[in-house]
mmCIF file of C-alpha atoms in Angstrom:
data_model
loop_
_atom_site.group_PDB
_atom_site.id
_atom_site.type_symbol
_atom_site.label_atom_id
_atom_site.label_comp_id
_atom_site.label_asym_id
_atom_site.label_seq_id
_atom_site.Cartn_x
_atom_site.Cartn_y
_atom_site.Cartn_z
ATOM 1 C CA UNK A 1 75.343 145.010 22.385
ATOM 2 C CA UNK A 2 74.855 142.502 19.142
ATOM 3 C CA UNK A 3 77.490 142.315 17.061
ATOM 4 C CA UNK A 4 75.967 143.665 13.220
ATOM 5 C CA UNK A 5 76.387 141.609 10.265
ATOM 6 C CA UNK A 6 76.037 143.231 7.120
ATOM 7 C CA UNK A 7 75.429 141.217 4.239
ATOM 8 C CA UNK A 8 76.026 142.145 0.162
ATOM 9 C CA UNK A 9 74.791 139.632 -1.911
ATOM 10 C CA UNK A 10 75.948 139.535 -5.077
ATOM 11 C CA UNK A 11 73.611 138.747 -8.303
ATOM 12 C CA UNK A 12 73.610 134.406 -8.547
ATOM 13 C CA UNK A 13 75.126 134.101 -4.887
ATOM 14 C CA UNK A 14 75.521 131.216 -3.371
ATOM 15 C CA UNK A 15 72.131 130.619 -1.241
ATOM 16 C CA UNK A 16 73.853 127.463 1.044
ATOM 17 C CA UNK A 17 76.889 129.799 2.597
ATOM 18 C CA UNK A 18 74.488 132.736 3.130
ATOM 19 C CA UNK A 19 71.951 130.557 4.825
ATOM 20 C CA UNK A 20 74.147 128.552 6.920
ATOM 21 C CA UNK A 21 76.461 130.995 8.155
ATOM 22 C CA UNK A 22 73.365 133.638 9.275
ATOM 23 C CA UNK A 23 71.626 130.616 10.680
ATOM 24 C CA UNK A 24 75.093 129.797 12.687
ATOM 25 C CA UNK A 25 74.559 133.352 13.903
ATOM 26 C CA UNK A 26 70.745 132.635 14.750
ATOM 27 C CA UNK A 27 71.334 129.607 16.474
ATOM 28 C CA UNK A 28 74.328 130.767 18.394
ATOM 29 C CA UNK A 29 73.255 134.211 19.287
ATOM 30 C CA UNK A 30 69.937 132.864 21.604
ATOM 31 C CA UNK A 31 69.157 130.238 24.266
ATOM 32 C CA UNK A 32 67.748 126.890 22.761
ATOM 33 C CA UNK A 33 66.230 127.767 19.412
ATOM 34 C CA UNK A 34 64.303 130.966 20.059
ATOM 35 C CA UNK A 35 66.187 132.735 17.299
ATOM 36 C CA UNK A 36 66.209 135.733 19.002
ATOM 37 C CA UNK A 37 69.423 138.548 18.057
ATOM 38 C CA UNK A 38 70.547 138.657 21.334
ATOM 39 C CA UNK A 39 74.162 138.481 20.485
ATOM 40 C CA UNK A 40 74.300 138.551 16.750
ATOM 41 C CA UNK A 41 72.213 140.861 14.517
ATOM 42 C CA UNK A 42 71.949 140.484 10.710
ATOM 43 C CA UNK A 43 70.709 142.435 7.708
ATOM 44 C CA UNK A 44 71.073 141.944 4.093
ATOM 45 C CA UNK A 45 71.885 145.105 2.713
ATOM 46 C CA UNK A 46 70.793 146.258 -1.023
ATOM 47 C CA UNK A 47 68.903 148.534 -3.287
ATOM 48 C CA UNK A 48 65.256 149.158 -1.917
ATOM 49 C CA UNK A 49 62.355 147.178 -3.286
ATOM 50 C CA UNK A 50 64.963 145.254 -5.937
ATOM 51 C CA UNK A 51 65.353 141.504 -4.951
ATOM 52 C CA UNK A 52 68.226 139.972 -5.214
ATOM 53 C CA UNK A 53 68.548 136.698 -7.348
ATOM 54 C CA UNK A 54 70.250 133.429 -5.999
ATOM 55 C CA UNK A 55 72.101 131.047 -8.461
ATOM 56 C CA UNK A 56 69.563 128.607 -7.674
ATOM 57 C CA UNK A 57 66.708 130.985 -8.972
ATOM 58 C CA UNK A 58 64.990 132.015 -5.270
ATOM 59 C CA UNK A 59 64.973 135.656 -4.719
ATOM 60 C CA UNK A 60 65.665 137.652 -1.448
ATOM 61 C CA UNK A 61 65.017 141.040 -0.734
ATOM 62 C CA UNK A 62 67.117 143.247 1.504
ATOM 63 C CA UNK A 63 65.932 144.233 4.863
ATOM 64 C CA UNK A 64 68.275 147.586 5.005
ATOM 65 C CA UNK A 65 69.211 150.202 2.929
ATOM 66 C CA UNK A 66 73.035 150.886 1.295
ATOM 67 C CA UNK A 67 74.019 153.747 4.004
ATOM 68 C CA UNK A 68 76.381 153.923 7.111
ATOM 69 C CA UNK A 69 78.821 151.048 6.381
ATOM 70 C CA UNK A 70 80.546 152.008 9.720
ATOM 71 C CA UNK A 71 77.669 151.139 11.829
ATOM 72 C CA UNK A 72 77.896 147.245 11.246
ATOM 73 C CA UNK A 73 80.819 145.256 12.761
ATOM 74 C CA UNK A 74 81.225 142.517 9.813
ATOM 75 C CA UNK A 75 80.360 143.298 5.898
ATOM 76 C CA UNK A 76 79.470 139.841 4.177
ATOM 77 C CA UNK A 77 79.761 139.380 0.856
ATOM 78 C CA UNK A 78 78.337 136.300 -0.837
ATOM 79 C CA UNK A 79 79.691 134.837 -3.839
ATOM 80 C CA UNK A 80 78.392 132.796 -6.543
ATOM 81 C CA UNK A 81 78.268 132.436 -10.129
ATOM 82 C CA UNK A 82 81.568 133.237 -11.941
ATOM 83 C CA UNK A 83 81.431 135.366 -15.210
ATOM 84 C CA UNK A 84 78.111 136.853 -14.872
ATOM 85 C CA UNK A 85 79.559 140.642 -15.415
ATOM 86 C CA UNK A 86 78.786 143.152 -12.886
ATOM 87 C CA UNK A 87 77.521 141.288 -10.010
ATOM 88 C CA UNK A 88 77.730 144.107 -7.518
ATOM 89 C CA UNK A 89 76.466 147.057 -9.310
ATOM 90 C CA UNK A 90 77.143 150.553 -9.049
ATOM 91 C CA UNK A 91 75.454 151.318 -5.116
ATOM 92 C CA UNK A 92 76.607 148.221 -3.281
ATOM 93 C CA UNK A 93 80.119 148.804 -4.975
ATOM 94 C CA UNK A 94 80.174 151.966 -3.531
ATOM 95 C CA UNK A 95 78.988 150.861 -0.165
ATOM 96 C CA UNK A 96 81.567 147.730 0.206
ATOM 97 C CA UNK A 97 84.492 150.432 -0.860
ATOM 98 C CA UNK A 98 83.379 152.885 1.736
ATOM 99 C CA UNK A 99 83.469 150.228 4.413
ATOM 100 C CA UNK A 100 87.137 149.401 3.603
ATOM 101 C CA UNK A 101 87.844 152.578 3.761
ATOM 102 C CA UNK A 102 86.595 152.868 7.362
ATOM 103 C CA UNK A 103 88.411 149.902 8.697
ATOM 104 C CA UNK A 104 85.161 147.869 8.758
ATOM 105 C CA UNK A 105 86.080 143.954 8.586
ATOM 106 C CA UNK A 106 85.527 142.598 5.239
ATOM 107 C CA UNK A 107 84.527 138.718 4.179
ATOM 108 C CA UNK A 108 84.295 136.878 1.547
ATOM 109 C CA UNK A 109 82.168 133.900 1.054
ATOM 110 C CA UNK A 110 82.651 131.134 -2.208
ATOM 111 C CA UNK A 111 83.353 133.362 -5.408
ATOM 112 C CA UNK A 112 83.369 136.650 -3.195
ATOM 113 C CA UNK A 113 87.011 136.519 -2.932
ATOM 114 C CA UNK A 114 86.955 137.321 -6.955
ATOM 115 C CA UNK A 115 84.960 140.193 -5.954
ATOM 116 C CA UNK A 116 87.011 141.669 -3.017
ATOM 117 C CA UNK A 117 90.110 141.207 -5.201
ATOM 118 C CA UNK A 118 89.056 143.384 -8.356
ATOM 119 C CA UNK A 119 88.759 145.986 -6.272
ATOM 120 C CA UNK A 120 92.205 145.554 -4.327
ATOM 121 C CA UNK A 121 90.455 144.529 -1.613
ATOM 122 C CA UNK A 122 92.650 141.584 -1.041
ATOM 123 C CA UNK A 123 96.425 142.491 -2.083
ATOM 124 C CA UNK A 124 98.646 140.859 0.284
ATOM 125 C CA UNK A 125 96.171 139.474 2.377
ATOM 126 C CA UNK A 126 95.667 135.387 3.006
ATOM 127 C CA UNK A 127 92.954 134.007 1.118
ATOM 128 C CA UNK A 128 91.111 130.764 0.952
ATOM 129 C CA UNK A 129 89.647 129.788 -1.885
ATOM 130 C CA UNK A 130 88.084 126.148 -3.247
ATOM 131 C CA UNK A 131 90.282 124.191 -5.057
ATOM 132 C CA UNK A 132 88.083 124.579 -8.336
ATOM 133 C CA UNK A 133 88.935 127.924 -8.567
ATOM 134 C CA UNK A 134 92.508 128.513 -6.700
ATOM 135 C CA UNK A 135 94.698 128.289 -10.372
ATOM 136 C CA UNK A 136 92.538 130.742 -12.122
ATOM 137 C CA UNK A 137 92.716 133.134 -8.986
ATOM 138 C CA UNK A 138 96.067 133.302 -8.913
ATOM 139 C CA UNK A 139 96.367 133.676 -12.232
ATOM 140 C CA UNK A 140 93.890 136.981 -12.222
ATOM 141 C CA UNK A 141 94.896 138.195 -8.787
ATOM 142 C CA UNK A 142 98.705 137.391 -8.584
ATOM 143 C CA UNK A 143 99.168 140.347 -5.769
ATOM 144 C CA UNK A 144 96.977 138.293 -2.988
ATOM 145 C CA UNK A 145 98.376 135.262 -1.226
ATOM 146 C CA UNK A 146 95.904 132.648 -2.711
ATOM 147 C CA UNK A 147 95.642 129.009 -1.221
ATOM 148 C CA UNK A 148 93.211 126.112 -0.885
ATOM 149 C CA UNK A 149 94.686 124.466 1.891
ATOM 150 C CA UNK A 150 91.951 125.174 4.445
ATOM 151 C CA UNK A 151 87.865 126.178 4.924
ATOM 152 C CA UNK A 152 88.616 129.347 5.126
ATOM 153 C CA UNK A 153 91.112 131.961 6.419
ATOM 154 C CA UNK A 154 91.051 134.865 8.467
ATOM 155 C CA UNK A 155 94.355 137.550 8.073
ATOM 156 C CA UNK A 156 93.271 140.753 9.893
ATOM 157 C CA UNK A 157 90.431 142.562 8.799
ATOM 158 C CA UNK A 158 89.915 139.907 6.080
ATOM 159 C CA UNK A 159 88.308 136.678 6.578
ATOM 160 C CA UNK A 160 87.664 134.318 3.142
ATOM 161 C CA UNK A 161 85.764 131.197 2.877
ATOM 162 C CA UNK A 162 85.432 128.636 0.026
ATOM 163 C CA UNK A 163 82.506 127.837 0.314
ATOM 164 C CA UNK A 164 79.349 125.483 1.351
ATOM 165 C CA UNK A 165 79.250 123.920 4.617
ATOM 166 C CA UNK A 166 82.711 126.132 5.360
ATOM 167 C CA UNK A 167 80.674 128.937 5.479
ATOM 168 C CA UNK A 168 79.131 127.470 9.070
ATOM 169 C CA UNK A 169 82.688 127.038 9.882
ATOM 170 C CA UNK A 170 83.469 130.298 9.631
ATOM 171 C CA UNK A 171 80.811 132.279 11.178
ATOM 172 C CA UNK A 172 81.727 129.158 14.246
ATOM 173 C CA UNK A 173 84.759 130.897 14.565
ATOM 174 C CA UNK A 174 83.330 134.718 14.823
ATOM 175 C CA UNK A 175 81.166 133.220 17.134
ATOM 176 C CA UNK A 176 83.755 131.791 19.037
ATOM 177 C CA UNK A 177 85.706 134.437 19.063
ATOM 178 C CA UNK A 178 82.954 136.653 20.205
ATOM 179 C CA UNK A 179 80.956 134.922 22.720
ATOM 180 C CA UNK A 180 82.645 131.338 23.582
ATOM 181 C CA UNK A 181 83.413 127.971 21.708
ATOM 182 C CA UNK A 182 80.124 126.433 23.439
ATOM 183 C CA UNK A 183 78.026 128.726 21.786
ATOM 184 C CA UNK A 184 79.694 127.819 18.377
ATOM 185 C CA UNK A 185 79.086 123.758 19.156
ATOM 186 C CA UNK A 186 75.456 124.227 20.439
ATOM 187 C CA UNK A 187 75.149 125.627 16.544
ATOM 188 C CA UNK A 188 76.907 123.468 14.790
ATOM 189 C CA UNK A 189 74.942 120.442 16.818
ATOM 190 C CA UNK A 190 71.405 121.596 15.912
ATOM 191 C CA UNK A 191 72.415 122.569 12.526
ATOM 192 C CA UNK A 192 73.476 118.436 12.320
ATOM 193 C CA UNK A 193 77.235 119.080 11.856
ATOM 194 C CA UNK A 194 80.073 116.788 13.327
ATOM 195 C CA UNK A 195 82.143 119.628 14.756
ATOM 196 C CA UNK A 196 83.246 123.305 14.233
ATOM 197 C CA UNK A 197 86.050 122.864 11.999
ATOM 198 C CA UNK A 198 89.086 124.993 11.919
ATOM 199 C CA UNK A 199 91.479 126.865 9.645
ATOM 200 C CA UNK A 200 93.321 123.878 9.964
ATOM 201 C CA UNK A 201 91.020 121.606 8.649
ATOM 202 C CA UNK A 202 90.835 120.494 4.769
ATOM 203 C CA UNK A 203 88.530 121.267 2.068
ATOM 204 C CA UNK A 204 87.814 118.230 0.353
ATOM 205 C CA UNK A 205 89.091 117.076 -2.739
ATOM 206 C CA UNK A 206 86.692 115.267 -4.487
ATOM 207 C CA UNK A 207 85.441 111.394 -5.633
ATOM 208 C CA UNK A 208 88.186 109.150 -6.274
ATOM 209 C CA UNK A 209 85.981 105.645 -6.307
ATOM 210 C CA UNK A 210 83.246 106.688 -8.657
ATOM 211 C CA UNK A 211 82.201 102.892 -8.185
ATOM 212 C CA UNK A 212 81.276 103.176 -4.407
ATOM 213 C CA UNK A 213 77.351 103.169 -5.056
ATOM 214 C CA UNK A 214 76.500 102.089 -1.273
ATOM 215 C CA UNK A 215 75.242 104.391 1.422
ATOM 216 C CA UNK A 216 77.715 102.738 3.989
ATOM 217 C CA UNK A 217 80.825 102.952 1.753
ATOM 218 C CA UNK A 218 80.449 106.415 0.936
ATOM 219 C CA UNK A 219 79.875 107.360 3.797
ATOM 220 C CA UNK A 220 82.907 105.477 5.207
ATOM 221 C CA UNK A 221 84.807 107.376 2.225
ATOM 222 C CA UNK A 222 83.172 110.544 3.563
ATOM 223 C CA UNK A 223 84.530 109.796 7.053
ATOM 224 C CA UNK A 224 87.970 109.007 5.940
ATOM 225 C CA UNK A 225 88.224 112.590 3.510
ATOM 226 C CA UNK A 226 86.834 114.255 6.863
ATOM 227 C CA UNK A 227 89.730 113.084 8.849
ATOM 228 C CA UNK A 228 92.434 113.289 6.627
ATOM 229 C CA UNK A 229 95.063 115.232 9.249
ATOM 230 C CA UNK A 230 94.273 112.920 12.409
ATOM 231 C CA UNK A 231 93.497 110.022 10.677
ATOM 232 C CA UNK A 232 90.820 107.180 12.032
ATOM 233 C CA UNK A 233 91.005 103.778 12.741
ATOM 234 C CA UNK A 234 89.305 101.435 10.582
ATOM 235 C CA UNK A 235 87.809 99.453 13.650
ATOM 236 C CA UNK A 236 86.119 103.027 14.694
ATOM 237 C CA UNK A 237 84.752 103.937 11.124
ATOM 238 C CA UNK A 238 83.032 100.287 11.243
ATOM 239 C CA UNK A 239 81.950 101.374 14.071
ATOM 240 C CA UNK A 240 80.713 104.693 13.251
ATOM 241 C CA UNK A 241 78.534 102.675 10.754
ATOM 242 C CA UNK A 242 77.534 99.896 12.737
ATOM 243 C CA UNK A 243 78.996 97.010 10.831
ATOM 244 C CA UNK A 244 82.142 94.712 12.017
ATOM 245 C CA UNK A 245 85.795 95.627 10.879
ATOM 246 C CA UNK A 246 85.658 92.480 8.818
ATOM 247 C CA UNK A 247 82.131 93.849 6.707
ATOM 248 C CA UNK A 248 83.647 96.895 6.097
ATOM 249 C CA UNK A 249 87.136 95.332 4.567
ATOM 250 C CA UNK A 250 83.883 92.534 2.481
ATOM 251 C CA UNK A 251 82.284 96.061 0.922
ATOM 252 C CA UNK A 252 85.247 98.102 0.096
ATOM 253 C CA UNK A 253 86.894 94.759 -1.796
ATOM 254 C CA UNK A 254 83.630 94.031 -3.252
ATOM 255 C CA UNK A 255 82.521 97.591 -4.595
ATOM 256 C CA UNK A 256 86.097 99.382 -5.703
ATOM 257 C CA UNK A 257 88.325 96.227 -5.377
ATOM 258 C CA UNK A 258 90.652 97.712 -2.643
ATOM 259 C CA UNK A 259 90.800 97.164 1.288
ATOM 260 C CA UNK A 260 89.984 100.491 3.271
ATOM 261 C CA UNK A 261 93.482 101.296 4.537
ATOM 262 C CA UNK A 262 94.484 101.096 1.104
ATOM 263 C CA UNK A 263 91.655 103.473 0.214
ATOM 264 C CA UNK A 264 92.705 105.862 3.454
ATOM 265 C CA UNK A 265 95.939 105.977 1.724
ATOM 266 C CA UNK A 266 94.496 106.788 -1.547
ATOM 267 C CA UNK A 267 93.135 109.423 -0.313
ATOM 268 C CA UNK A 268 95.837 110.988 1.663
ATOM 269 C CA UNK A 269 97.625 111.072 -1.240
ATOM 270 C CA UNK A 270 95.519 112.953 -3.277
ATOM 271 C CA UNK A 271 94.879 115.531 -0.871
ATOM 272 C CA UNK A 272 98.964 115.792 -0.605
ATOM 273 C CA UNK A 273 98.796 115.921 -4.444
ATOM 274 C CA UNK A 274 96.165 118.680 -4.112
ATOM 275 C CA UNK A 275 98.605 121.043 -1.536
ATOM 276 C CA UNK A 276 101.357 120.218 -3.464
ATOM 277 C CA UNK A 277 99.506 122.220 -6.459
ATOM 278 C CA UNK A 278 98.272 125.177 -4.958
ATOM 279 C CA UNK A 279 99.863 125.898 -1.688
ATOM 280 C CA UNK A 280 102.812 126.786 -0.706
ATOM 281 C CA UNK A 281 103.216 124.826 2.905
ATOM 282 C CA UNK A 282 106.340 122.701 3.072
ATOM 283 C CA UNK A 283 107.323 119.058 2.955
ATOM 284 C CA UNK A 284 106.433 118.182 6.609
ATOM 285 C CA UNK A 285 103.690 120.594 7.043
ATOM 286 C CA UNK A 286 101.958 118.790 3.726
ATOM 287 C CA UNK A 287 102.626 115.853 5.222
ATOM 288 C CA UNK A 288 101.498 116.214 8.680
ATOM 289 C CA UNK A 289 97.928 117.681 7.239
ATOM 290 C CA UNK A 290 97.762 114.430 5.318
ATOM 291 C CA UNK A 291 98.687 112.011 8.303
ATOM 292 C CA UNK A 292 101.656 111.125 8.065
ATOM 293 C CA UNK A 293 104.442 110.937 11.280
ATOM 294 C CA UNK A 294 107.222 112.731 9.457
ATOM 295 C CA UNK A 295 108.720 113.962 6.230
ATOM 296 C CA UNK A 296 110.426 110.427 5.077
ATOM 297 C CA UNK A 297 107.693 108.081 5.737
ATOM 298 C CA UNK A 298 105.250 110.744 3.547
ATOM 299 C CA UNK A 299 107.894 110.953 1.024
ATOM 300 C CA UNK A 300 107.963 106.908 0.429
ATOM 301 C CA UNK A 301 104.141 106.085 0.622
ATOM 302 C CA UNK A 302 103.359 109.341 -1.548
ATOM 303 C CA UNK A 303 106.057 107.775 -3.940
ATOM 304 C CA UNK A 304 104.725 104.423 -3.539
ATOM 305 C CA UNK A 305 100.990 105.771 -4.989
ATOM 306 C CA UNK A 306 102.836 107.693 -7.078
ATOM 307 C CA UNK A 307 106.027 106.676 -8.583
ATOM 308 C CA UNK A 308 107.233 110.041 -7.792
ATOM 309 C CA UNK A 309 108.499 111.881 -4.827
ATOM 310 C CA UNK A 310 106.605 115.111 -3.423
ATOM 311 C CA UNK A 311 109.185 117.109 -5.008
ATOM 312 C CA UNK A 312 109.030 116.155 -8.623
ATOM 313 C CA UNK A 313 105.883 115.923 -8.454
ATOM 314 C CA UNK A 314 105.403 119.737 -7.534
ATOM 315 C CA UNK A 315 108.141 120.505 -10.233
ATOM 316 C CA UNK A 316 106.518 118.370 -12.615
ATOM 317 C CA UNK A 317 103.159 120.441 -12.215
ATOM 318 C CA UNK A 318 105.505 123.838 -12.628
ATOM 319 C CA UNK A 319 104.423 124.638 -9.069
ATOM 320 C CA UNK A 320 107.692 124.942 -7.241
ATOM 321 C CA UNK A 321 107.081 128.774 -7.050
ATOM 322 C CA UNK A 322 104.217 130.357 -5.683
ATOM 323 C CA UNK A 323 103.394 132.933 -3.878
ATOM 324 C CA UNK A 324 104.620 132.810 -0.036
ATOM 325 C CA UNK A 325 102.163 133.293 3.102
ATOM 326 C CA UNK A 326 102.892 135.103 6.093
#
C-alpha cells in the first residue's frame, strides 16, 4: 500500500521545497520515470475551488478536501513568506491540529516550523531551521530545541527542514526509510543532485568572495561549502572542473587574491563561526563538522582566521547558553 502524503500549503509557500520533495516522491515511488504512485501517493489538501498562492505568484489548487487527517501517513506543511498574518486560515488550522492530535507525523518545510510552533506543535522537539531565521526563532519559540546545524531534522513524529534543495533531502530520507536507499539515489540522480544528503550534512552559509565572478571558481567555492565535514582535495576539485591543480591555484589568486586551501579554510571557519552562534554541539563535534582532526588543531586555525579562540568567540556573541538537544 502507498504511503499518503498530505500536503498544507500555506498562503506565499515556498514553491521549490514543495516541488522537489513531491517530485522526490514521484521519481522514487515508480520504475524509470513513469511517475506512477506505486509507493508514494500525494495530495495537496485545502479549501475546495480556492487556489492557493505561492510566494513567487503561481497558484495551485488542492486536489483533496480538509477531512480525515488520520487517513494519510505524513502531513506536509510548506512554509514561506514570514509576516504575512494568518497563513493557514481557520479550516486547514483545524485540520493540521486534528492530525496531531491523532498521532499523525507532522513536517515542516522552510518557514513551516514558525507555523507548527505557534500552535505548540514543536515544544521540546528538535528543529532545523535556516540560519536566516534560527535567532529570531528562538527568540519567539524559546520552548523548542532550535538549531541550524543540519538540512533538516527528524525527532519522532516531527521532521523539519530549512529549506530549498533540503527539502529533496528530506523526503530522500522518508524514502529511504520506507522503501530502500537505492530508490532515494535513483531520485536524487534524475533530479541532477550530487547525493542524498543527511542530517549530518551542513546548510550553507553563504558568499564570502563576492569577487569570484567566474563559472569555474564558484563553482569550485560551491564544491568546497558542499564538503565542508569531509573535506576535498584540491587536486580532485581541479579535477572535478577539468583544469590542472596549478590553473585552479592561477584563478583563485587572480580573482579574490587568495590560494584555494586558504579559501577551504576560510570557509571552514565561517561555518564553525556559524555553529558556534546557533547551536549548541560542542568543541570537537563543531570541529569535526568543519574538518578538522581534533579539538586543538580547530582551536589554533579557527584562532589563526580569527584572533580568537572558539570559546570567546561564542561568549563574545552572548551565545554560551542555549538551549540543549537530546
Amino acid at each position: 500500500m502507498a504511503r499518503k502524503f498530505a500536503f498544507l500549503l500555506t498562503r506565499h509557500f515556498t514553491l521549490s521545497p514543495f516541488a522537489l520533495f513531491v517530485d522526490t516522491l514521484r521519481l522514487a515511488g515508480d520504475e524509470d520515470d513513469r511517475s506512477r504512485r506505486v509507493e508514494f501517493d500525494w495530495q495537496v489538501v485545502g479549501e475546495r475551488g480556492l487556489p492557493i498562492r505561492a510566494s513567487c505568484g503561481i497558484e495551485v489548487m488542492p486536489t483533496r478536501e480538509l477531512q480525515h487527517p488520520e487517513e494519510y501517513d505524513d502531513i506536509v506543511v510548506v512554509g514561506g513568506l514570514l509576516n504575512t498574518g494568518d497563513t493557514l486560515g481557520s479550516q486547514k488550522e483545524a485540520f493540521l491540529l486534528k492530525a496531531a492530535s491523532r498521532g499523525v507525523r507532522l513536517t515542516a518545510l522552510c518557514t513551516a516550523s514558525f507555523v507548527l510552533a505557534r500552535y505548540g506543535l514543536l515544544d521540546g522537539y528538535n528543529v532545523s531551521v535556516s540560519w536566516l531565521h534560527v535567532k529570531d526563532f528562538r527568540t519567539m519559540f524559546p520552548q523548542v530545541l532550535a538549531h541550524a546545524d543540519s538540512l533538516f531534522s527528524v525527532d519522532r513524529s516531527r521532521a523539519t527542514c530549512a529549506g530549498g534543495v533540503g527539502a529533496a533531502d528530506l523526503a530522500g530520507h522518508f524514502v529511504a526509510e520506507s522503501i530502500g536507499k537505492k530508490a532515494s539515489e535513483k531520485a536524487a540522480k534524475i533530479l541532477i543532485l550530487d547525493r542524498v544528503r543527511t542530517t549530518r550534512d551542513v546548510q550553507p552559509v553563504g558568499d564570502l568572495f563576492p569577487n569570484a565572478e567566474s563559472r569555474q571558481l564558484r563553482r569550485a567555492l560551491l564544491l568546497m561549502e558542499s564538503n565542508v565535514q569531509e573535506t576535498l582535495a584540491v587536486s580532485d576539485i581541479a579535477g572535478s572542473l577539468s583544469v590542472s591543480r596549478r590553473q585552479l591555484e592561477r584563478l583563485f589568486f587572480a580573482e579574490i587574491g587568495r590560494s584555494p586551501l586558504s579559501a577551504y579554510l576560510a570557509i571552514r571557519v565561517q561555518y564553525a563561526k556559524t555553529l558556534l552562534e546557533v547551536s549548541d554541539l560542542n568543541m570537537g563535534e563543531i570541529g569535526f563538522r568543519c574538518g578538522f582532526s581534533n579539538a586543538g588543531h580547530f582551536s589554533r586555525a579557527f584562532k589563526r582566521q580569527t584572533g580568537l579562540t572558539p570559546t570567546d568567540f561564542k561568549q563574545s556573541r552572548g551565545t554560551s547558553a542555549v538551549p540543549s538537544r537530546s
